[in-house]
Amino acid sequence: MSKSAPYATFSSFVNFSNKLREDGVPNRIDKTVFGAASGSVIYSTISALKSLDLIDENGIPSKQFVEFVNASDEDRKQILRDILRVGYSSLWDSSIDLETATAGQFDEHLREVYDVKGSTVDKSAAFFISAANFAEVPLSSHLKARKPIASSSSSRKSSKQRKKNNGNDLKAENELPIQPPAPAKPLEHQLVDLMTEDDLDADVKDAIWKLVQYLTAKRAKSNGFD
């Protein structure tokens, strides 16, 4: 099984590290040490820590993570460089050169080596680029200028649609009967659909399922089925 790549935001990773620098590093990292952070931040940050070998499967922090947390912002740069070399070991072998790589090459590497799929490519790329910039890891200007794939695709689609509406199809579209919008799915149904996404880990799916159960019970109660 391929090693996973962090998909949390780098700011969440740093903010959590700063919190531990103030509160002290516990002997286990679990969701109870995140304070008021949202479920998505908690689970994505824990996943990132595991991916970077900063905690083990039981949440036990490594000596390197404790060192990183307690270091000054300046000293964290060198420690993070070492962390990235271990967490993304394939990026420092002959398969890719970070100082000359294009954004496309980097995205392909994430997909092939780390099995990153869909919109998670954007999240994983953003984490690494932000972390590398903080750690002063040399990156190509092409990689630093990477644009999110999802928004670029959406933008191209919108542009094509605008061109279509400005052409001969505009008249035909205006002659079509106006259809009322389809009723929105209940939130719990949308959440169940979300659970089918391939890039969700087990902890996130568990959190979503608990929310589905809560919403279903609440709806039943409001409908008089309690």
JSON list of C-alpha atoms in Angstrom, two decimals:
[
{"chain": "A", "resi": 1, "resn": "MET", "atom": "CA", "xyz": [0.00, 0.00, 0.00]},
{"chain": "A", "resi": 2, "resn": "SER", "atom": "CA", "xyz": [1.37, 3.41, -0.95]},
{"chain": "A", "resi": 3, "resn": "LYS", "atom": "CA", "xyz": [2.18, 5.98, 1.69]},
{"chain": "A", "resi": 4, "resn": "SER", "atom": "CA", "xyz": [-0.48, 8.66, 2.04]},
{"chain": "A", "resi": 5, "resn": "ALA", "atom": "CA", "xyz": [0.16, 12.38, 1.64]},
{"chain": "A", "resi": 6, "resn": "PRO", "atom": "CA", "xyz": [-1.08, 15.06, 4.06]},
{"chain": "A", "resi": 7, "resn": "TYR", "atom": "CA", "xyz": [-4.20, 16.89, 2.86]},
{"chain": "A", "resi": 8, "resn": "ALA", "atom": "CA", "xyz": [-4.75, 19.21, 5.83]},
{"chain": "A", "resi": 9, "resn": "THR", "atom": "CA", "xyz": [-4.08, 22.91, 5.46]},
{"chain": "A", "resi": 10, "resn": "PHE", "atom": "CA", "xyz": [-0.56, 23.81, 6.53]},
{"chain": "A", "resi": 11, "resn": "SER", "atom": "CA", "xyz": [-1.98, 26.62, 8.69]},
{"chain": "A", "resi": 12, "resn": "SER", "atom": "CA", "xyz": [-3.98, 24.03, 10.68]},
{"chain": "A", "resi": 13, "resn": "PHE", "atom": "CA", "xyz": [-0.81, 21.99, 11.19]},
{"chain": "A", "resi": 14, "resn": "VAL", "atom": "CA", "xyz": [1.11, 25.06, 12.42]},
{"chain": "A", "resi": 15, "resn": "ASN", "atom": "CA", "xyz": [-1.75, 26.34, 14.60]},
{"chain": "A", "resi": 16, "resn": "PHE", "atom": "CA", "xyz": [-2.04, 22.95, 16.30]},
{"chain": "A", "resi": 17, "resn": "SER", "atom": "CA", "xyz": [1.74, 22.85, 16.86]},
{"chain": "A", "resi": 18, "resn": "ASN", "atom": "CA", "xyz": [1.59, 26.35, 18.37]},
{"chain": "A", "resi": 19, "resn": "LYS", "atom": "CA", "xyz": [-1.23, 25.26, 20.69]},
{"chain": "A", "resi": 20, "resn": "LEU", "atom": "CA", "xyz": [0.87, 22.35, 21.92]},
{"chain": "A", "resi": 21, "resn": "ARG", "atom": "CA", "xyz": [3.85, 24.66, 22.38]},
{"chain": "A", "resi": 22, "resn": "GLU", "atom": "CA", "xyz": [1.73, 26.62, 24.84]},
{"chain": "A", "resi": 23, "resn": "ASP", "atom": "CA", "xyz": [-0.14, 23.73, 26.49]},
{"chain": "A", "resi": 24, "resn": "GLY", "atom": "CA", "xyz": [2.57, 21.06, 26.39]},
{"chain": "A", "resi": 25, "resn": "VAL", "atom": "CA", "xyz": [2.78, 17.93, 24.26]},
{"chain": "A", "resi": 26, "resn": "PRO", "atom": "CA", "xyz": [0.62, 15.13, 25.69]},
{"chain": "A", "resi": 27, "resn": "ASN", "atom": "CA", "xyz": [1.71, 11.49, 25.61]},
{"chain": "A", "resi": 28, "resn": "ARG", "atom": "CA", "xyz": [-1.05, 10.80, 23.06]},
{"chain": "A", "resi": 29, "resn": "ILE", "atom": "CA", "xyz": [-2.49, 12.94, 20.27]},
{"chain": "A", "resi": 30, "resn": "ASP", "atom": "CA", "xyz": [-6.24, 12.46, 19.95]},
{"chain": "A", "resi": 31, "resn": "LYS", "atom": "CA", "xyz": [-9.23, 14.65, 19.15]},
{"chain": "A", "resi": 32, "resn": "THR", "atom": "CA", "xyz": [-9.61, 15.81, 22.76]},
{"chain": "A", "resi": 33, "resn": "VAL", "atom": "CA", "xyz": [-6.41, 17.89, 22.59]},
{"chain": "A", "resi": 34, "resn": "PHE", "atom": "CA", "xyz": [-7.62, 20.09, 19.71]},
{"chain": "A", "resi": 35, "resn": "GLY", "atom": "CA", "xyz": [-9.89, 22.31, 21.73]},
{"chain": "A", "resi": 36, "resn": "ALA", "atom": "CA", "xyz": [-12.67, 23.93, 19.70]},
{"chain": "A", "resi": 37, "resn": "ALA", "atom": "CA", "xyz": [-11.32, 22.94, 16.27]},
{"chain": "A", "resi": 38, "resn": "SER", "atom": "CA", "xyz": [-13.82, 21.54, 13.75]},
{"chain": "A", "resi": 39, "resn": "GLY", "atom": "CA", "xyz": [-14.05, 17.83, 13.05]},
{"chain": "A", "resi": 40, "resn": "SER", "atom": "CA", "xyz": [-12.57, 18.22, 9.57]},
{"chain": "A", "resi": 41, "resn": "VAL", "atom": "CA", "xyz": [-9.55, 20.11, 10.94]},
{"chain": "A", "resi": 42, "resn": "ILE", "atom": "CA", "xyz": [-9.03, 17.51, 13.67]},
{"chain": "A", "resi": 43, "resn": "TYR", "atom": "CA", "xyz": [-9.17, 14.47, 11.42]},
{"chain": "A", "resi": 44, "resn": "SER", "atom": "CA", "xyz": [-7.15, 15.98, 8.57]},
{"chain": "A", "resi": 45, "resn": "THR", "atom": "CA", "xyz": [-4.44, 17.18, 10.99]},
{"chain": "A", "resi": 46, "resn": "ILE", "atom": "CA", "xyz": [-4.20, 13.80, 12.72]},
{"chain": "A", "resi": 47, "resn": "SER", "atom": "CA", "xyz": [-3.97, 12.17, 9.28]},
{"chain": "A", "resi": 48, "resn": "ALA", "atom": "CA", "xyz": [-1.15, 14.57, 8.33]},
{"chain": "A", "resi": 49, "resn": "LEU", "atom": "CA", "xyz": [0.76, 13.77, 11.53]},
{"chain": "A", "resi": 50, "resn": "LYS", "atom": "CA", "xyz": [0.51, 10.05, 10.76]},
{"chain": "A", "resi": 51, "resn": "SER", "atom": "CA", "xyz": [1.56, 10.56, 7.14]},
{"chain": "A", "resi": 52, "resn": "LEU", "atom": "CA", "xyz": [4.67, 12.45, 8.24]},
{"chain": "A", "resi": 53, "resn": "ASP", "atom": "CA", "xyz": [5.53, 9.82, 10.88]},
{"chain": "A", "resi": 54, "resn": "LEU", "atom": "CA", "xyz": [5.09, 12.41, 13.64]},
{"chain": "A", "resi": 55, "resn": "ILE", "atom": "CA", "xyz": [2.65, 10.19, 15.54]},
{"chain": "A", "resi": 56, "resn": "ASP", "atom": "CA", "xyz": [2.13, 6.45, 15.30]},
{"chain": "A", "resi": 57, "resn": "GLU", "atom": "CA", "xyz": [-1.17, 4.61, 14.73]},
{"chain": "A", "resi": 58, "resn": "ASN", "atom": "CA", "xyz": [-1.97, 4.94, 18.44]},
{"chain": "A", "resi": 59, "resn": "GLY", "atom": "CA", "xyz": [-1.35, 8.69, 18.45]},
{"chain": "A", "resi": 60, "resn": "ILE", "atom": "CA", "xyz": [1.96, 8.49, 20.33]},
{"chain": "A", "resi": 61, "resn": "PRO", "atom": "CA", "xyz": [4.08, 11.52, 19.29]},
{"chain": "A", "resi": 62, "resn": "SER", "atom": "CA", "xyz": [7.61, 10.99, 17.96]},
{"chain": "A", "resi": 63, "resn": "LYS", "atom": "CA", "xyz": [10.66, 12.70, 19.47]},
{"chain": "A", "resi": 64, "resn": "GLN", "atom": "CA", "xyz": [10.97, 14.72, 16.27]},
{"chain": "A", "resi": 65, "resn": "PHE", "atom": "CA", "xyz": [7.43, 16.07, 16.61]},
{"chain": "A", "resi": 66, "resn": "VAL", "atom": "CA", "xyz": [8.05, 17.05, 20.24]},
{"chain": "A", "resi": 67, "resn": "GLU", "atom": "CA", "xyz": [11.24, 18.79, 19.10]},
{"chain": "A", "resi": 68, "resn": "PHE", "atom": "CA", "xyz": [9.39, 20.60, 16.32]},
{"chain": "A", "resi": 69, "resn": "VAL", "atom": "CA", "xyz": [6.59, 21.76, 18.64]},
{"chain": "A", "resi": 70, "resn": "ASN", "atom": "CA", "xyz": [8.96, 23.14, 21.28]},
{"chain": "A", "resi": 71, "resn": "ALA", "atom": "CA", "xyz": [11.35, 24.83, 18.84]},
{"chain": "A", "resi": 72, "resn": "SER", "atom": "CA", "xyz": [11.27, 28.52, 17.95]},
{"chain": "A", "resi": 73, "resn": "ASP", "atom": "CA", "xyz": [9.74, 29.51, 14.63]},
{"chain": "A", "resi": 74, "resn": "GLU", "atom": "CA", "xyz": [13.21, 29.94, 13.14]},
{"chain": "A", "resi": 75, "resn": "ASP", "atom": "CA", "xyz": [14.52, 26.61, 14.44]},
{"chain": "A", "resi": 76, "resn": "ARG", "atom": "CA", "xyz": [11.41, 24.86, 13.17]},
{"chain": "A", "resi": 77, "resn": "LYS", "atom": "CA", "xyz": [12.54, 25.45, 9.56]},
{"chain": "A", "resi": 78, "resn": "GLN", "atom": "CA", "xyz": [15.43, 22.97, 9.68]},
{"chain": "A", "resi": 79, "resn": "ILE", "atom": "CA", "xyz": [13.40, 20.43, 11.64]},
{"chain": "A", "resi": 80, "resn": "LEU", "atom": "CA", "xyz": [10.57, 20.68, 9.11]},
{"chain": "A", "resi": 81, "resn": "ARG", "atom": "CA", "xyz": [13.03, 20.16, 6.24]},
{"chain": "A", "resi": 82, "resn": "ASP", "atom": "CA", "xyz": [14.05, 16.88, 7.87]},
{"chain": "A", "resi": 83, "resn": "ILE", "atom": "CA", "xyz": [10.40, 15.96, 8.43]},
{"chain": "A", "resi": 84, "resn": "LEU", "atom": "CA", "xyz": [9.54, 16.58, 4.78]},
{"chain": "A", "resi": 85, "resn": "ARG", "atom": "CA", "xyz": [12.49, 14.50, 3.55]},
{"chain": "A", "resi": 86, "resn": "VAL", "atom": "CA", "xyz": [11.17, 11.53, 5.54]},
{"chain": "A", "resi": 87, "resn": "GLY", "atom": "CA", "xyz": [7.47, 12.10, 4.90]},
{"chain": "A", "resi": 88, "resn": "TYR", "atom": "CA", "xyz": [7.99, 12.68, 1.15]},
{"chain": "A", "resi": 89, "resn": "SER", "atom": "CA", "xyz": [11.11, 10.60, 0.56]},
{"chain": "A", "resi": 90, "resn": "SER", "atom": "CA", "xyz": [10.25, 10.06, -3.13]},
{"chain": "A", "resi": 91, "resn": "LEU", "atom": "CA", "xyz": [10.51, 13.81, -3.80]},
{"chain": "A", "resi": 92, "resn": "TRP", "atom": "CA", "xyz": [14.23, 13.71, -3.05]},
{"chain": "A", "resi": 93, "resn": "ASP", "atom": "CA", "xyz": [15.22, 10.77, -5.24]},
{"chain": "A", "resi": 94, "resn": "SER", "atom": "CA", "xyz": [15.86, 10.85, -8.98]},
{"chain": "A", "resi": 95, "resn": "SER", "atom": "CA", "xyz": [12.19, 10.60, -9.95]},
{"chain": "A", "resi": 96, "resn": "ILE", "atom": "CA", "xyz": [11.54, 14.36, -9.71]},
{"chain": "A", "resi": 97, "resn": "ASP", "atom": "CA", "xyz": [13.57, 17.55, -9.30]},
{"chain": "A", "resi": 98, "resn": "LEU", "atom": "CA", "xyz": [11.73, 20.06, -7.12]},
{"chain": "A", "resi": 99, "resn": "GLU", "atom": "CA", "xyz": [13.87, 22.94, -8.38]},
{"chain": "A", "resi": 100, "resn": "THR", "atom": "CA", "xyz": [12.85, 22.44, -12.02]},
{"chain": "A", "resi": 101, "resn": "ALA", "atom": "CA", "xyz": [9.54, 20.50, -11.82]},
{"chain": "A", "resi": 102, "resn": "THR", "atom": "CA", "xyz": [6.33, 21.85, -13.28]},
{"chain": "A", "resi": 103, "resn": "ALA", "atom": "CA", "xyz": [3.05, 21.82, -11.36]},
{"chain": "A", "resi": 104, "resn": "GLY", "atom": "CA", "xyz": [1.84, 19.11, -13.73]},
{"chain": "A", "resi": 105, "resn": "GLN", "atom": "CA", "xyz": [4.78, 16.85, -12.98]},
{"chain": "A", "resi": 106, "resn": "PHE", "atom": "CA", "xyz": [4.29, 17.35, -9.26]},
{"chain": "A", "resi": 107, "resn": "ASP", "atom": "CA", "xyz": [0.56, 16.52, -9.48]},
{"chain": "A", "resi": 108, "resn": "GLU", "atom": "CA", "xyz": [1.35, 13.36, -11.47]},
{"chain": "A", "resi": 109, "resn": "HIS", "atom": "CA", "xyz": [3.87, 12.35, -8.80]},
{"chain": "A", "resi": 110, "resn": "LEU", "atom": "CA", "xyz": [1.25, 12.74, -6.05]},
{"chain": "A", "resi": 111, "resn": "ARG", "atom": "CA", "xyz": [-1.21, 10.59, -8.00]},
{"chain": "A", "resi": 112, "resn": "GLU", "atom": "CA", "xyz": [1.27, 7.85, -8.94]},
{"chain": "A", "resi": 113, "resn": "VAL", "atom": "CA", "xyz": [3.34, 7.56, -5.76]},
{"chain": "A", "resi": 114, "resn": "TYR", "atom": "CA", "xyz": [0.87, 8.60, -3.04]},
{"chain": "A", "resi": 115, "resn": "ASP", "atom": "CA", "xyz": [-2.36, 7.46, -4.75]},
{"chain": "A", "resi": 116, "resn": "VAL", "atom": "CA", "xyz": [-3.92, 10.91, -4.32]},
{"chain": "A", "resi": 117, "resn": "LYS", "atom": "CA", "xyz": [-7.18, 11.33, -6.22]},
{"chain": "A", "resi": 118, "resn": "GLY", "atom": "CA", "xyz": [-9.75, 13.97, -7.16]},
{"chain": "A", "resi": 119, "resn": "SER", "atom": "CA", "xyz": [-9.84, 17.27, -5.30]},
{"chain": "A", "resi": 120, "resn": "THR", "atom": "CA", "xyz": [-7.40, 15.88, -2.72]},
{"chain": "A", "resi": 121, "resn": "VAL", "atom": "CA", "xyz": [-4.59, 16.55, -5.24]},
{"chain": "A", "resi": 122, "resn": "ASP", "atom": "CA", "xyz": [-5.10, 20.29, -4.68]},
{"chain": "A", "resi": 123, "resn": "LYS", "atom": "CA", "xyz": [-5.14, 19.90, -0.89]},
{"chain": "A", "resi": 124, "resn": "SER", "atom": "CA", "xyz": [-2.06, 17.68, -0.81]},
{"chain": "A", "resi": 125, "resn": "ALA", "atom": "CA", "xyz": [-0.11, 19.91, -3.19]},
{"chain": "A", "resi": 126, "resn": "ALA", "atom": "CA", "xyz": [-1.05, 23.03, -1.21]},
{"chain": "A", "resi": 127, "resn": "PHE", "atom": "CA", "xyz": [0.15, 21.47, 2.05]},
{"chain": "A", "resi": 128, "resn": "PHE", "atom": "CA", "xyz": [3.52, 20.46, 0.66]},
{"chain": "A", "resi": 129, "resn": "ILE", "atom": "CA", "xyz": [4.18, 23.75, -1.16]},
{"chain": "A", "resi": 130, "resn": "SER", "atom": "CA", "xyz": [3.27, 25.81, 1.92]},
{"chain": "A", "resi": 131, "resn": "ALA", "atom": "CA", "xyz": [5.38, 23.59, 4.18]},
{"chain": "A", "resi": 132, "resn": "ALA", "atom": "CA", "xyz": [8.33, 23.70, 1.76]},
{"chain": "A", "resi": 133, "resn": "ASN", "atom": "CA", "xyz": [8.12, 27.50, 1.52]},
{"chain": "A", "resi": 134, "resn": "PHE", "atom": "CA", "xyz": [8.11, 27.77, 5.33]},
{"chain": "A", "resi": 135, "resn": "ALA", "atom": "CA", "xyz": [11.07, 25.39, 5.58]},
{"chain": "A", "resi": 136, "resn": "GLU", "atom": "CA", "xyz": [12.88, 27.27, 2.80]},
{"chain": "A", "resi": 137, "resn": "VAL", "atom": "CA", "xyz": [13.10, 24.19, 0.59]},
{"chain": "A", "resi": 138, "resn": "PRO", "atom": "CA", "xyz": [14.09, 25.29, -2.94]},
{"chain": "A", "resi": 139, "resn": "LEU", "atom": "CA", "xyz": [11.14, 24.94, -5.34]},
{"chain": "A", "resi": 140, "resn": "SER", "atom": "CA", "xyz": [10.80, 25.84, -9.00]},
{"chain": "A", "resi": 141, "resn": "SER", "atom": "CA", "xyz": [8.91, 29.02, -9.86]},
{"chain": "A", "resi": 142, "resn": "HIS", "atom": "CA", "xyz": [6.46, 26.82, -11.82]},
{"chain": "A", "resi": 143, "resn": "LEU", "atom": "CA", "xyz": [5.65, 24.81, -8.71]},
{"chain": "A", "resi": 144, "resn": "LYS", "atom": "CA", "xyz": [5.32, 27.89, -6.50]},
{"chain": "A", "resi": 145, "resn": "ALA", "atom": "CA", "xyz": [2.85, 29.36, -8.99]},
{"chain": "A", "resi": 146, "resn": "ARG", "atom": "CA", "xyz": [0.67, 26.22, -9.07]},
{"chain": "A", "resi": 147, "resn": "LYS", "atom": "CA", "xyz": [-3.05, 26.97, -9.39]},
{"chain": "A", "resi": 148, "resn": "PRO", "atom": "CA", "xyz": [-5.77, 24.70, -7.97]},
{"chain": "A", "resi": 149, "resn": "ILE", "atom": "CA", "xyz": [-6.98, 22.19, -10.54]},
{"chain": "A", "resi": 150, "resn": "ALA", "atom": "CA", "xyz": [-10.59, 22.15, -9.37]},
{"chain": "A", "resi": 151, "resn": "SER", "atom": "CA", "xyz": [-11.12, 25.92, -9.65]},
{"chain": "A", "resi": 152, "resn": "SER", "atom": "CA", "xyz": [-9.27, 26.05, -12.98]},
{"chain": "A", "resi": 153, "resn": "SER", "atom": "CA", "xyz": [-11.53, 23.34, -14.41]},
{"chain": "A", "resi": 154, "resn": "SER", "atom": "CA", "xyz": [-14.60, 25.12, -13.09]},
{"chain": "A", "resi": 155, "resn": "SER", "atom": "CA", "xyz": [-13.39, 28.41, -14.53]},
{"chain": "A", "resi": 156, "resn": "ARG", "atom": "CA", "xyz": [-12.84, 26.87, -17.97]},
{"chain": "A", "resi": 157, "resn": "LYS", "atom": "CA", "xyz": [-16.31, 25.35, -17.87]},
{"chain": "A", "resi": 158, "resn": "SER", "atom": "CA", "xyz": [-17.87, 28.67, -16.92]},
{"chain": "A", "resi": 159, "resn": "SER", "atom": "CA", "xyz": [-15.98, 30.41, -19.73]},
{"chain": "A", "resi": 160, "resn": "LYS", "atom": "CA", "xyz": [-17.23, 27.90, -22.30]},
{"chain": "A", "resi": 161, "resn": "GLN", "atom": "CA", "xyz": [-20.77, 28.28, -21.00]},
{"chain": "A", "resi": 162, "resn": "ARG", "atom": "CA", "xyz": [-20.60, 32.07, -21.31]},
{"chain": "A", "resi": 163, "resn": "LYS", "atom": "CA", "xyz": [-19.40, 31.77, -24.91]},
{"chain": "A", "resi": 164, "resn": "LYS", "atom": "CA", "xyz": [-22.22, 29.38, -25.65]},
{"chain": "A", "resi": 165, "resn": "ASN", "atom": "CA", "xyz": [-24.79, 31.76, -24.19]},
{"chain": "A", "resi": 166, "resn": "ASN", "atom": "CA", "xyz": [-23.43, 34.59, -26.36]},
{"chain": "A", "resi": 167, "resn": "GLY", "atom": "CA", "xyz": [-23.83, 32.51, -29.54]},
{"chain": "A", "resi": 168, "resn": "ASN", "atom": "CA", "xyz": [-26.65, 31.05, -31.54]},
{"chain": "A", "resi": 169, "resn": "ASP", "atom": "CA", "xyz": [-27.80, 28.76, -28.73]},
{"chain": "A", "resi": 170, "resn": "LEU", "atom": "CA", "xyz": [-29.02, 31.72, -26.69]},
{"chain": "A", "resi": 171, "resn": "LYS", "atom": "CA", "xyz": [-32.32, 31.97, -28.59]},
{"chain": "A", "resi": 172, "resn": "ALA", "atom": "CA", "xyz": [-33.00, 28.27, -28.28]},
{"chain": "A", "resi": 173, "resn": "GLU", "atom": "CA", "xyz": [-32.27, 28.34, -24.58]},
{"chain": "A", "resi": 174, "resn": "ASN", "atom": "CA", "xyz": [-34.62, 31.28, -24.05]},
{"chain": "A", "resi": 175, "resn": "GLU", "atom": "CA", "xyz": [-37.42, 29.36, -25.79]},
{"chain": "A", "resi": 176, "resn": "LEU", "atom": "CA", "xyz": [-37.16, 26.44, -23.39]},
{"chain": "A", "resi": 177, "resn": "PRO", "atom": "CA", "xyz": [-39.80, 26.36, -20.63]},
{"chain": "A", "resi": 178, "resn": "ILE", "atom": "CA", "xyz": [-38.53, 27.43, -17.25]},
{"chain": "A", "resi": 179, "resn": "GLN", "atom": "CA", "xyz": [-38.26, 24.42, -15.00]},
{"chain": "A", "resi": 180, "resn": "PRO", "atom": "CA", "xyz": [-38.65, 24.82, -11.24]},
{"chain": "A", "resi": 181, "resn": "PRO", "atom": "CA", "xyz": [-35.49, 23.95, -9.33]},
{"chain": "A", "resi": 182, "resn": "ALA", "atom": "CA", "xyz": [-35.27, 20.40, -8.08]},
{"chain": "A", "resi": 183, "resn": "PRO", "atom": "CA", "xyz": [-35.91, 20.10, -4.35]},
{"chain": "A", "resi": 184, "resn": "ALA", "atom": "CA", "xyz": [-32.70, 19.96, -2.36]},
{"chain": "A", "resi": 185, "resn": "LYS", "atom": "CA", "xyz": [-31.79, 16.66, -0.75]},
{"chain": "A", "resi": 186, "resn": "PRO", "atom": "CA", "xyz": [-32.02, 16.56, 3.05]},
{"chain": "A", "resi": 187, "resn": "LEU", "atom": "CA", "xyz": [-28.64, 17.24, 4.58]},
{"chain": "A", "resi": 188, "resn": "GLU", "atom": "CA", "xyz": [-28.32, 13.74, 5.96]},
{"chain": "A", "resi": 189, "resn": "HIS", "atom": "CA", "xyz": [-28.80, 12.32, 2.46]},
{"chain": "A", "resi": 190, "resn": "GLN", "atom": "CA", "xyz": [-26.10, 14.61, 1.12]},
{"chain": "A", "resi": 191, "resn": "LEU", "atom": "CA", "xyz": [-23.77, 13.44, 3.89]},
{"chain": "A", "resi": 192, "resn": "VAL", "atom": "CA", "xyz": [-24.43, 9.79, 3.05]},
{"chain": "A", "resi": 193, "resn": "ASP", "atom": "CA", "xyz": [-23.51, 10.57, -0.57]},
{"chain": "A", "resi": 194, "resn": "LEU", "atom": "CA", "xyz": [-20.33, 12.23, 0.67]},
{"chain": "A", "resi": 195, "resn": "MET", "atom": "CA", "xyz": [-19.32, 9.05, 2.50]},
{"chain": "A", "resi": 196, "resn": "THR", "atom": "CA", "xyz": [-18.90, 7.30, -0.85]},
{"chain": "A", "resi": 197, "resn": "GLU", "atom": "CA", "xyz": [-15.93, 9.54, -1.77]},
{"chain": "A", "resi": 198, "resn": "ASP", "atom": "CA", "xyz": [-12.74, 7.51, -2.19]},
{"chain": "A", "resi": 199, "resn": "ASP", "atom": "CA", "xyz": [-10.44, 10.02, -0.47]},
{"chain": "A", "resi": 200, "resn": "LEU", "atom": "CA", "xyz": [-12.15, 9.97, 2.95]},
{"chain": "A", "resi": 201, "resn": "ASP", "atom": "CA", "xyz": [-10.39, 8.09, 5.71]},
{"chain": "A", "resi": 202, "resn": "ALA", "atom": "CA", "xyz": [-12.18, 5.92, 8.26]},
{"chain": "A", "resi": 203, "resn": "ASP", "atom": "CA", "xyz": [-12.17, 8.54, 11.02]},
{"chain": "A", "resi": 204, "resn": "VAL", "atom": "CA", "xyz": [-13.84, 11.15, 8.82]},
{"chain": "A", "resi": 205, "resn": "LYS", "atom": "CA", "xyz": [-16.46, 8.63, 7.66]},
{"chain": "A", "resi": 206, "resn": "ASP", "atom": "CA", "xyz": [-17.16, 7.75, 11.28]},
{"chain": "A", "resi": 207, "resn": "ALA", "atom": "CA", "xyz": [-17.66, 11.42, 12.16]},
{"chain": "A", "resi": 208, "resn": "ILE", "atom": "CA", "xyz": [-19.99, 11.93, 9.18]},
{"chain": "A", "resi": 209, "resn": "TRP", "atom": "CA", "xyz": [-22.02, 8.85, 10.10]},
{"chain": "A", "resi": 210, "resn": "LYS", "atom": "CA", "xyz": [-22.51, 10.10, 13.67]},
{"chain": "A", "resi": 211, "resn": "LEU", "atom": "CA", "xyz": [-23.76, 13.41, 12.27]},
{"chain": "A", "resi": 212, "resn": "VAL", "atom": "CA", "xyz": [-26.16, 11.55, 9.93]},
{"chain": "A", "resi": 213, "resn": "GLN", "atom": "CA", "xyz": [-27.58, 9.61, 12.87]},
{"chain": "A", "resi": 214, "resn": "TYR", "atom": "CA", "xyz": [-28.06, 12.83, 14.86]},
{"chain": "A", "resi": 215, "resn": "LEU", "atom": "CA", "xyz": [-29.81, 14.63, 11.99]},
{"chain": "A", "resi": 216, "resn": "THR", "atom": "CA", "xyz": [-32.05, 11.63, 11.29]},
{"chain": "A", "resi": 217, "resn": "ALA", "atom": "CA", "xyz": [-33.12, 11.44, 14.93]},
{"chain": "A", "resi": 218, "resn": "LYS", "atom": "CA", "xyz": [-33.73, 15.19, 15.06]},
{"chain": "A", "resi": 219, "resn": "ARG", "atom": "CA", "xyz": [-35.87, 15.09, 11.89]},
{"chain": "A", "resi": 220, "resn": "ALA", "atom": "CA", "xyz": [-37.91, 12.18, 13.28]},
{"chain": "A", "resi": 221, "resn": "LYS", "atom": "CA", "xyz": [-38.49, 14.09, 16.50]},
{"chain": "A", "resi": 222, "resn": "SER", "atom": "CA", "xyz": [-39.63, 17.24, 14.68]},
{"chain": "A", "resi": 223, "resn": "ASN", "atom": "CA", "xyz": [-42.05, 15.14, 12.62]},
{"chain": "A", "resi": 224, "resn": "GLY", "atom": "CA", "xyz": [-43.67, 13.76, 15.72]},
{"chain": "A", "resi": 225, "resn": "PHE", "atom": "CA", "xyz": [-42.14, 10.29, 15.59]},
{"chain": "A", "resi": 226, "resn": "ASP", "atom": "CA", "xyz": [-40.41, 10.59, 18.94]}
]
